[in-house]
XYZ file of C-alpha atoms in Angstrom:
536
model
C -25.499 -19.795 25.354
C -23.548 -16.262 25.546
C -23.756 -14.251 22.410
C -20.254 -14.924 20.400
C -17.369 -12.332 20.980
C -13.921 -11.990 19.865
C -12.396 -8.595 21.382
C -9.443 -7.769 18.910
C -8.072 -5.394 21.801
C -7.235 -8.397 23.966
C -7.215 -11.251 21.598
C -4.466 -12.834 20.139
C -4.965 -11.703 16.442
C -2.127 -9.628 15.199
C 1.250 -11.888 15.030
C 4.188 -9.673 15.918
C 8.380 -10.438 16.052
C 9.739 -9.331 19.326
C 13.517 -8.471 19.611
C 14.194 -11.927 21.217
C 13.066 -13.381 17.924
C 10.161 -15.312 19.521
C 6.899 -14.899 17.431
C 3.495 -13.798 19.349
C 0.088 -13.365 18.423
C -1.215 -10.288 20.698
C -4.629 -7.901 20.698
C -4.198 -4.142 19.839
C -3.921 -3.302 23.031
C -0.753 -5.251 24.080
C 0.828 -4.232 20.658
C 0.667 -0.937 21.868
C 1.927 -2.040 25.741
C 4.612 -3.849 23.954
C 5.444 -1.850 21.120
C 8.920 -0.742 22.656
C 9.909 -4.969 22.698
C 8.621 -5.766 19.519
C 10.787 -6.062 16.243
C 8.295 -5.564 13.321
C 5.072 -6.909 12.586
C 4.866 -10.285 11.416
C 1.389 -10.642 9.287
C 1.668 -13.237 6.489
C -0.783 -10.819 3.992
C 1.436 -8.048 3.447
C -1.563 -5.474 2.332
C -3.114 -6.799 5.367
C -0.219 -5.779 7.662
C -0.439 -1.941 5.327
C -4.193 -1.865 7.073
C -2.315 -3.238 10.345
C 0.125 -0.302 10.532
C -2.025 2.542 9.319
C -4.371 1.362 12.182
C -1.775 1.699 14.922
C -0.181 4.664 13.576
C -3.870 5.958 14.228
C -3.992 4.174 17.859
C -0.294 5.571 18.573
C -1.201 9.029 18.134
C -4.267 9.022 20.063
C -2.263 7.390 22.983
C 0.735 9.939 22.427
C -1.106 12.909 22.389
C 0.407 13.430 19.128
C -2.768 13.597 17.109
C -4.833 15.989 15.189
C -5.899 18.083 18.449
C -1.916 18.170 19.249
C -2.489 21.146 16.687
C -4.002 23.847 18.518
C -1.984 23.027 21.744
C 1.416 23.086 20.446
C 3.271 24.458 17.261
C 5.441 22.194 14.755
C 8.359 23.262 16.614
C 6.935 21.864 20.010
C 5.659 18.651 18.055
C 8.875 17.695 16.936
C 10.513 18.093 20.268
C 7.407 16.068 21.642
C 8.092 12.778 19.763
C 11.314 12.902 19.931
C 11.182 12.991 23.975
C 9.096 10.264 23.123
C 12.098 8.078 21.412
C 14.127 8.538 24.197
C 11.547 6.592 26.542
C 12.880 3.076 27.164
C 9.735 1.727 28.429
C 7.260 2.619 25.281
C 3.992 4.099 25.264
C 2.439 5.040 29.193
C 0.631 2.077 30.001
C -2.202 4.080 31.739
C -2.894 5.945 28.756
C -3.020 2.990 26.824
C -5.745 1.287 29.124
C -7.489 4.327 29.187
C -7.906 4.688 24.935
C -8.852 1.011 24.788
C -11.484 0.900 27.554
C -13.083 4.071 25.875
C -14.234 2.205 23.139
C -15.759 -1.199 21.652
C -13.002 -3.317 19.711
C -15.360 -6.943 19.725
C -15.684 -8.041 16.038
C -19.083 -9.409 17.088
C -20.619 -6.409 19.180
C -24.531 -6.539 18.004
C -24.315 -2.938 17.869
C -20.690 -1.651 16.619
C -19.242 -4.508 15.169
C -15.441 -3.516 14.798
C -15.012 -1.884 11.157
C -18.484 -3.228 10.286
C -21.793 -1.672 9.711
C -24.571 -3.860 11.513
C -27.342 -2.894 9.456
C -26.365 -5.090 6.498
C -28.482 -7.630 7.800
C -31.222 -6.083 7.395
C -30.240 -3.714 4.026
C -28.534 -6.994 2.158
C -30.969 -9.671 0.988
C -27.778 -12.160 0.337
C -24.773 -13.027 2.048
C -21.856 -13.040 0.128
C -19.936 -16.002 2.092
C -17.115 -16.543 3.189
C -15.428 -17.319 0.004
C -15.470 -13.607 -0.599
C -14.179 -12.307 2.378
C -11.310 -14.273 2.301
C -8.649 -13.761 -0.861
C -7.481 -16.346 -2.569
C -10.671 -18.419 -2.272
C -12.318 -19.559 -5.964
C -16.052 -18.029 -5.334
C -18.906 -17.758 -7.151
C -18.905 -19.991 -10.567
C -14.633 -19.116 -10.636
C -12.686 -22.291 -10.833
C -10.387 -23.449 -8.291
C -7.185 -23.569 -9.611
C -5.144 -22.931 -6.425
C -6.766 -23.698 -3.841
C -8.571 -26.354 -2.017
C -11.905 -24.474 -1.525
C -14.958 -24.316 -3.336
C -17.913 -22.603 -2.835
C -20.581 -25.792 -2.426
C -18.364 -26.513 0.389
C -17.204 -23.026 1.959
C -15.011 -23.868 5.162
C -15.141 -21.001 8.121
C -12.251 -18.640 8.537
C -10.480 -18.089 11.816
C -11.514 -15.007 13.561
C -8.138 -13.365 13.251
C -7.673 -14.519 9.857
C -11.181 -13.010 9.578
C -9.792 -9.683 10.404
C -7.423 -9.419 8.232
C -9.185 -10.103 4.800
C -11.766 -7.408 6.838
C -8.620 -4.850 7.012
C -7.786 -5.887 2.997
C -11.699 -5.474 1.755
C -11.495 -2.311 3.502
C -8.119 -0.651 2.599
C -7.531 -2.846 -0.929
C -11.533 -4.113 -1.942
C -12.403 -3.959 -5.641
C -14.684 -2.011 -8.045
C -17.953 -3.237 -9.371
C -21.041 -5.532 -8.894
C -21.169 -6.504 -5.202
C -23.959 -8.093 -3.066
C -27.715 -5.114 -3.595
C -27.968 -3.026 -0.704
C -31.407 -1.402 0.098
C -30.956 2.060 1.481
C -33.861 4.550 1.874
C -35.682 2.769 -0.662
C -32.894 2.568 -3.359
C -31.216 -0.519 -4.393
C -27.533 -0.379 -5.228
C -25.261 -3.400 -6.277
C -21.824 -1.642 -6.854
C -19.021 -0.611 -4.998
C -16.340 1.814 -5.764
C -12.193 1.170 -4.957
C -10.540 0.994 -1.913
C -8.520 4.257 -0.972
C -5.303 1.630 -1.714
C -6.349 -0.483 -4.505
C -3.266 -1.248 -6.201
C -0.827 1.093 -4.743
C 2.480 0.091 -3.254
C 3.165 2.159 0.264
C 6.107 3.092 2.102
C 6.692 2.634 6.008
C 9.528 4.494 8.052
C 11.188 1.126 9.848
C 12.632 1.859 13.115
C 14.475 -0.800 15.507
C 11.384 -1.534 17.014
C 7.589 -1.257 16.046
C 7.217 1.683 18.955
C 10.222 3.683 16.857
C 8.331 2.863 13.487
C 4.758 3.818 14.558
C 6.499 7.046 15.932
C 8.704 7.570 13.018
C 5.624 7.250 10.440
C 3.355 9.675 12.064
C 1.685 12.121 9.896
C 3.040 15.617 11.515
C -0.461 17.774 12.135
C -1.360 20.529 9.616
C -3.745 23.526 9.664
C -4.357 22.425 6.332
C -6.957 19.801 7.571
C -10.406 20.944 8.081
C -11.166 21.865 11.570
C -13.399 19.055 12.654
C -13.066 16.620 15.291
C -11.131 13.681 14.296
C -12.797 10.141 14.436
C -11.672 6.740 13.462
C -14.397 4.203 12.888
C -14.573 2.591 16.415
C -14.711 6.336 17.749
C -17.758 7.470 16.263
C -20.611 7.827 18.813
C -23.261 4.960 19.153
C -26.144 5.489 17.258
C -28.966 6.484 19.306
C -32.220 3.645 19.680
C -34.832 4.789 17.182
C -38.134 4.469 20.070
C -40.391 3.772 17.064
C -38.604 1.062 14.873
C -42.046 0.703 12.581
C -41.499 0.400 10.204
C -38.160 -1.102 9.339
C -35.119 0.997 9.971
C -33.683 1.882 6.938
C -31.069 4.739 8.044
C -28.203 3.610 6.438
C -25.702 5.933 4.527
C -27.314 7.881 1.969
C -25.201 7.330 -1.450
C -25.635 10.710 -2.599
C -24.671 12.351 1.143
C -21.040 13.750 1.202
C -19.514 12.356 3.630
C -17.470 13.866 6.759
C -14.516 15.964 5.735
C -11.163 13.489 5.889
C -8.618 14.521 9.024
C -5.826 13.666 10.197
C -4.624 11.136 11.527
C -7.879 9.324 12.102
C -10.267 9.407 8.801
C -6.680 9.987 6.646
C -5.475 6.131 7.915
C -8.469 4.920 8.926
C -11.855 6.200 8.087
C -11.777 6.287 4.406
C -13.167 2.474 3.298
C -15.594 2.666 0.445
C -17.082 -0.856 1.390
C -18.839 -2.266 3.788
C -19.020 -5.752 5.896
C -20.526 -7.790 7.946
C -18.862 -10.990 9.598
C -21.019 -13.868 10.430
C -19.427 -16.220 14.154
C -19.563 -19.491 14.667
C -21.859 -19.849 18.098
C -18.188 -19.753 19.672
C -16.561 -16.327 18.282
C -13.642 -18.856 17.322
C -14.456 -18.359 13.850
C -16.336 -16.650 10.858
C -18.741 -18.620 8.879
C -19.895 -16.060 6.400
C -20.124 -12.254 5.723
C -22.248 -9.483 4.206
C -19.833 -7.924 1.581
C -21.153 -4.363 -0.017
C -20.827 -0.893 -1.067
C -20.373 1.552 1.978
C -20.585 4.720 0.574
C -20.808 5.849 -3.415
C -19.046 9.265 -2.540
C -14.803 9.522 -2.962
C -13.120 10.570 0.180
C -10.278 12.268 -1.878
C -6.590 12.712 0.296
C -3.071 11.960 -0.307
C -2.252 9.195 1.697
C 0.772 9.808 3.735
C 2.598 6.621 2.740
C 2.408 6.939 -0.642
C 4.405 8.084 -3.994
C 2.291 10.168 -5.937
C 2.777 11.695 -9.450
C 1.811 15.314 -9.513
C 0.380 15.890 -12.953
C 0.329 19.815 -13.307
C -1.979 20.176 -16.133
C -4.696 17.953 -14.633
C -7.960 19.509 -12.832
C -6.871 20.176 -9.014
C -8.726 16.986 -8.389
C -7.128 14.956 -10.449
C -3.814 16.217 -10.389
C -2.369 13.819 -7.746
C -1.813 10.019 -8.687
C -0.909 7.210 -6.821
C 2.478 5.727 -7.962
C 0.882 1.676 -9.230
C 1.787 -1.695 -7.244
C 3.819 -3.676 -9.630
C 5.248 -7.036 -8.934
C 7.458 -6.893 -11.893
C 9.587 -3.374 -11.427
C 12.121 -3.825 -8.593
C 11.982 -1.638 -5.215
C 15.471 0.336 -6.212
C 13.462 1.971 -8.790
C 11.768 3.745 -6.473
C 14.589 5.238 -4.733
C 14.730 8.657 -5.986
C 11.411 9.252 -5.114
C 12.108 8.723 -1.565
C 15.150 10.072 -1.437
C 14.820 13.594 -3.283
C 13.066 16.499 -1.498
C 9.872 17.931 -3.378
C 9.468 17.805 -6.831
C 13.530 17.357 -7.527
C 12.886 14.475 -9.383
C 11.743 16.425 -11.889
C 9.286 16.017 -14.992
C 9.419 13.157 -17.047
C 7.358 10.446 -18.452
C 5.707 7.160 -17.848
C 8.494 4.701 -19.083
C 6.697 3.098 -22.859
C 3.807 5.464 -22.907
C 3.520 8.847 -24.305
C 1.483 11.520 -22.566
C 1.988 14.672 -20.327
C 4.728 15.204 -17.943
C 4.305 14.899 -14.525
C 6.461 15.062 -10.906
C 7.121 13.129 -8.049
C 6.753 13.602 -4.441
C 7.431 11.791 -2.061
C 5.330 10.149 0.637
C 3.857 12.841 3.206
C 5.362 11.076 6.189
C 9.044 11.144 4.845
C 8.722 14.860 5.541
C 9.463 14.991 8.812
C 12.197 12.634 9.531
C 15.107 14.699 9.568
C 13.316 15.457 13.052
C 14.207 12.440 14.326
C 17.471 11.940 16.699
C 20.455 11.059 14.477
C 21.039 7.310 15.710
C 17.526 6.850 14.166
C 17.951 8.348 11.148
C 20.445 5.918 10.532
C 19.134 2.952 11.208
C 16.006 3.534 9.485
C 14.466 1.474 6.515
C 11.813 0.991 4.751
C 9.399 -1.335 4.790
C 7.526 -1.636 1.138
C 3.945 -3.060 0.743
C 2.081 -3.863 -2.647
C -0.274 -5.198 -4.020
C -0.604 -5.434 -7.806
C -4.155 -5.497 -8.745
C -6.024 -3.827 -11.825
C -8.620 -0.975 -10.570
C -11.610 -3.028 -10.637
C -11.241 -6.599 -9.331
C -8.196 -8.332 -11.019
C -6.008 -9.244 -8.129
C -2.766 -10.437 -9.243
C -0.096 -10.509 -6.201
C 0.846 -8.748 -3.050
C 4.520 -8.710 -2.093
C 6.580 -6.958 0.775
C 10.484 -5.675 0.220
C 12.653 -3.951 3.002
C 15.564 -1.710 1.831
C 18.743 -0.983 3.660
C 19.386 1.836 5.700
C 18.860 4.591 3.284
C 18.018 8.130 5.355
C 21.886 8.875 4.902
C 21.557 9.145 1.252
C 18.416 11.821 1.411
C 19.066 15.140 -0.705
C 18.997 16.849 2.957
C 21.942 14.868 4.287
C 24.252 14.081 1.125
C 22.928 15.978 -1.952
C 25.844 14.398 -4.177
C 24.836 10.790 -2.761
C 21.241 11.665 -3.630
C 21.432 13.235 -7.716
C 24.042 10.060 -7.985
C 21.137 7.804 -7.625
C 18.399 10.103 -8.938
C 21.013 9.716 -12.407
C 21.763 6.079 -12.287
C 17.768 5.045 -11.878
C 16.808 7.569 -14.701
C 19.473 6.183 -16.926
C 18.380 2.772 -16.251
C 14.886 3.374 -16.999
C 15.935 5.221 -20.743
C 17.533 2.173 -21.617
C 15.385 -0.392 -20.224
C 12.729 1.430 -22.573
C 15.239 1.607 -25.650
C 15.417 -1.867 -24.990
C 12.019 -2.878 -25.388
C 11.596 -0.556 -29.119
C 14.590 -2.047 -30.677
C 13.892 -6.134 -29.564
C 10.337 -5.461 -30.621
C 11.488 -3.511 -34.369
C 13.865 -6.570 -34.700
C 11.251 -8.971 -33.935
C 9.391 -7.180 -36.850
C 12.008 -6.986 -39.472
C 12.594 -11.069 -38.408
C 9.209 -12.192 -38.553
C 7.526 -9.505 -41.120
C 7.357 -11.141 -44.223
C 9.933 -10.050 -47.239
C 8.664 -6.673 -48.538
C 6.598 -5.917 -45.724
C 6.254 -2.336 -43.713
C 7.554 -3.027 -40.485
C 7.047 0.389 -38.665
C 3.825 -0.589 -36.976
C 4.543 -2.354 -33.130
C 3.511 -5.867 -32.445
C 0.211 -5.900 -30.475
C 1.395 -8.137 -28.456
C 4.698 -8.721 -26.760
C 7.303 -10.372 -28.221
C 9.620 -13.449 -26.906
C 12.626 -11.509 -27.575
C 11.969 -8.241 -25.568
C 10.177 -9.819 -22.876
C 13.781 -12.737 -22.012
C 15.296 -9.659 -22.863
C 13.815 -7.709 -20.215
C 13.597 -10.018 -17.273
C 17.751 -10.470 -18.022
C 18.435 -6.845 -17.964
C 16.405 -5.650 -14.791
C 18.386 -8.256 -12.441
C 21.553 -7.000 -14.478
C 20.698 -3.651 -13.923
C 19.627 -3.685 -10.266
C 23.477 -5.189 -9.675
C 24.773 -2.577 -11.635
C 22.912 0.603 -10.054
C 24.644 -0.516 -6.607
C 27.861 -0.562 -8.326
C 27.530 3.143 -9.916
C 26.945 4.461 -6.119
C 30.150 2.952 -5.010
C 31.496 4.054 -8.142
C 30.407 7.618 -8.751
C 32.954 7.946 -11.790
C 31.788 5.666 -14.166
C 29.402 7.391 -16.635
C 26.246 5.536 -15.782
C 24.418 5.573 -19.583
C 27.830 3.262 -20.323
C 27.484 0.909 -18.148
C 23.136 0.287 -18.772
C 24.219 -0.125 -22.427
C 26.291 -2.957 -21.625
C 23.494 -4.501 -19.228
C 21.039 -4.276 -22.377
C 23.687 -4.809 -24.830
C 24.174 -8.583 -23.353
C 20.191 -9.088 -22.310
C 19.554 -8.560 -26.512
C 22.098 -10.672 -27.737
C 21.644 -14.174 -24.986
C 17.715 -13.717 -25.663
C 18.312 -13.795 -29.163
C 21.374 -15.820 -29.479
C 18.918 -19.249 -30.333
C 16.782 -16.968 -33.270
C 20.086 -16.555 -35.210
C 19.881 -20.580 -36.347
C 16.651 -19.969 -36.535
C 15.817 -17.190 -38.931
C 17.687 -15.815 -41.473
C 17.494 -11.932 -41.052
C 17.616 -12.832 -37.372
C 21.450 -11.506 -37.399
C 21.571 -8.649 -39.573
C 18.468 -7.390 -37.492
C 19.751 -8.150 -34.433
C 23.350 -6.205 -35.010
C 20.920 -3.260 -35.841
C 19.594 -3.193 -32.864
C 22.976 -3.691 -30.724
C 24.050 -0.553 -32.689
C 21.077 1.174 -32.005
C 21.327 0.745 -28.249
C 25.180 1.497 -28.309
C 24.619 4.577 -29.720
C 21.769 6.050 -28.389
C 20.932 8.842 -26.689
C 17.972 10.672 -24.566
């Protein structure tokens, strides 16, 4: 019987939405051939599809010629003016130069000796398998209970091969923090694995019309900044060469105290900076995945600002520290973001985490945002944004993943209409000031309610109380209705018209407490006059 193979270049394993509306499964390759025809990407794991795009951004350049060795042929200037004669091409990326990248290189998930985006060698470095439980997320493994879900692990069902790939791409991009499966490397034993370069971020894609427009749109520009070393992505890196005396044992895995290559761009940057490692077990078929090696791949950080990311610049911090990835949360809604994509630089200015004390920092926005007022104007205009997140803790809490698309926003960018810009920039901040007012004068009324007579009541409640949190999920919806308003209506003072929203959230999620306590009113009107009559 032939040795099992899936090649992900030809086979169907990335769903797509072409412009017709009909729904495909294609390989990498044929993404690429039909980029130009194809809507959007149509994975149902949204920080799968986040590994999905960085990984064809990477692909895209390679096949453009608008990658990191575009950088000593041709100056910023001539880069531009490259992709956009790019945008103007009807038919998509050169189908030659597509065949040629793909037949360079070895894209079969089950290749004995480059796997695709696994390490072979964990056969032989891993005493235990980790099953396929763990690969996939959302399975109950190990002694968790199964809540949700119909698997268990003293019955572990196989995985699709696709399906396969995309908790891969997740583990890779998104994969937790801790104990993992013991991995023997020159003689040491490890059993713990560091965070994914992602791990509970939320990122930002450039959306054109179709996916060729987006995967040109979101291309990091080349920099001189990067280290000058060839740029590799995983399934580039040479084949490692036979060892003609295998006795005893190979052992040459990654040394965890070895740096490890300098990250470039666009190759390591989107692709090559994983901090765990896998192996998929096939079925004798290739059809599907039975089990996997899950492990650490390196105990070394691969520190870079990820292009499609918001990240807080904290000024006082150690240079290494000073950049922050802005956090995944399911809970805050994607118009709160806004600013930060819209403002150039640091214009967002200093300010603070919303509840927390602590230093100041500013914004910036994602990397590839930088370069879109390069693109032709009809573009500009019709471009969105396509949101990923995932909210997870930073170890292995993984709590949900969610996807948002915004409007057509480019138009609104401090380059094109400053006023449009600050307008928004004012209305979010004065959201956020009295969302948080909010939250200190429900939870002080809770206290002076519930306190006994007599009692000190300056001291917060440890744990949330039923009055701020109704109160809160009424006033974001409220809010997110009423930011959309202020931009239509630039002359209504937007502090006003947040009061109101929080004004109404405190009094209907307290409205049943004032039959049932009796300082529930007198604290209550406190607190309305409190938030009518504050200020920053």
């Amino acid at each position: 019987m032939p040795a099992p193979q899936y090649a992900t270049d030809r086979e169907p394993c990335i769903p797509v939405l072409f412009l017709n509306g009909r729904q495909e499964y294609l390989g990498w390759r044929d993404v690429l051939l039909n980029a130009h025809l194809i809507q959007d990407l149509a994975l149902p794991l949204p920080p799968a599809a986040s590994g999905v795009l960085r990984l064809l951004v990477a692909m895209a350049a390679r096949v453009s010629g608008l990658d990191a060795q575009a950088e000593g042929r041709m100056t910023a200037r001539q880069w531009a003016q490259r992709r956009r004669d790019l945008l103007k091409n009807p038919a998509g990326f050169d189908p030659d130069a597509v065949h040629d990248y793909f037949d360079r290189y070895i894209w079969d998930l089950f290749h004995p000796q480059r796997p695709f985006l696994q390490d072979p060698r964990l056969a032989a470095q891993c005493e235990k398998r980790a099953g396929v439980n763990k690969l996939v997320f959302g399975r109950p493994e190990g002694n968790n209970l199964s809540w949700l879900s119909v698997h268990t692990d003293t019955d572990p069902q196989p995985v699709p091969s696709e399906q396969a790939l995309w908790h891969l791409l997740i583990h890779h991009y998104y994969g937790a923090a801790g104990q993992c499966s013991a991995r023997t490397v020159d003689g040491r034993s490890l059993a713990n694995a560091k965070a994914g370069p992602l791990r509970s971020t939320l990122s930002f894609h450039p959306l054109g019309r179709t996916l060729y427009e987006t995967l040109l749109a979101g291309m990091p520009k080349p920099s001189r900044l990067w280290p000058d070393v060839e740029d590799r992505c995983p399934w580039e890196e040479p084949l490692p060469v036979p060892d003609p005396d295998p006795d005893p044992a190979p052992d040459s895995g990654p040394d965890p105290d070895a740096a490890p290559p300098p990250v470039s761009s666009p190759g390591r940057l989107l692709t090559g900076r994983s901090r765990h490692a896998v192996l998929l077990i096939p079925s004798a078929d290739g059809r599907q995945v039975t089990d996997a090696y899950l492990t650490w791949a390196t105990q070394k950080k691969l520190p870079a600002l990820d292009p499609y990311l918001i990240h807080h610049v904290h000024t006082g911090r150690n240079v290494t520290q000073r950049h922050t990835a802005r956090p995944a949360d399911a809970d805050r809604a994607l118009w709160r973001d806004l600013d930060a994509l819209l403002l150039a630089g640091d214009e967002d200015g200093r300010k603070r985490r919303t509840g927390k004390a602590g230093p100041a920092y500013s914004v910036q926005r994602p990397d590839a945002f930088t370069t879109l007022n390069d693109l032709p104007p009809d573009l500009r205009a019709a471009l969105r944004v396509r949101v990923y997140g995932f909210d997870q803790d930073d170890k292995t809490l993984n709590r949900t993943w969610y996807t948002a698309l915004t409007s057509p926003i480019w138009p609104w960018t401090q380059e094109h209409d400053p006023a449009a810009a600050e307008r928004i920039a004012e209305c979010r901040k004065a959201a956020e000031e009295i969302g948080g007012h909010l939250d200190t004068v429900s939870k002080s009324a809770w206290s002076q309610v519930t306190s006994p007579a007599g009692a000190k009541t300056g001291r917060q409640p440890r744990h949330l109380p039923s009055w701020t949190h109704t109160a809160r999920t009424l006033y974001w919806p409220r809010a997110e209705t009423t930011f959309w308003a202020l931009l239509d209506d630039t002359a209504r003072p937007a502090r006003a018209a947040f009061t109101a929203d929080a004004v109404h959230a405190l009094r209907t999620a307290t409205r049943p407490a004032i039959a049932q306590h009796f300082r529930a009113a007198e604290a209550i009107a406190h607190a309305v006059a409190d938030l009518r009559g504050h200020r920053p």
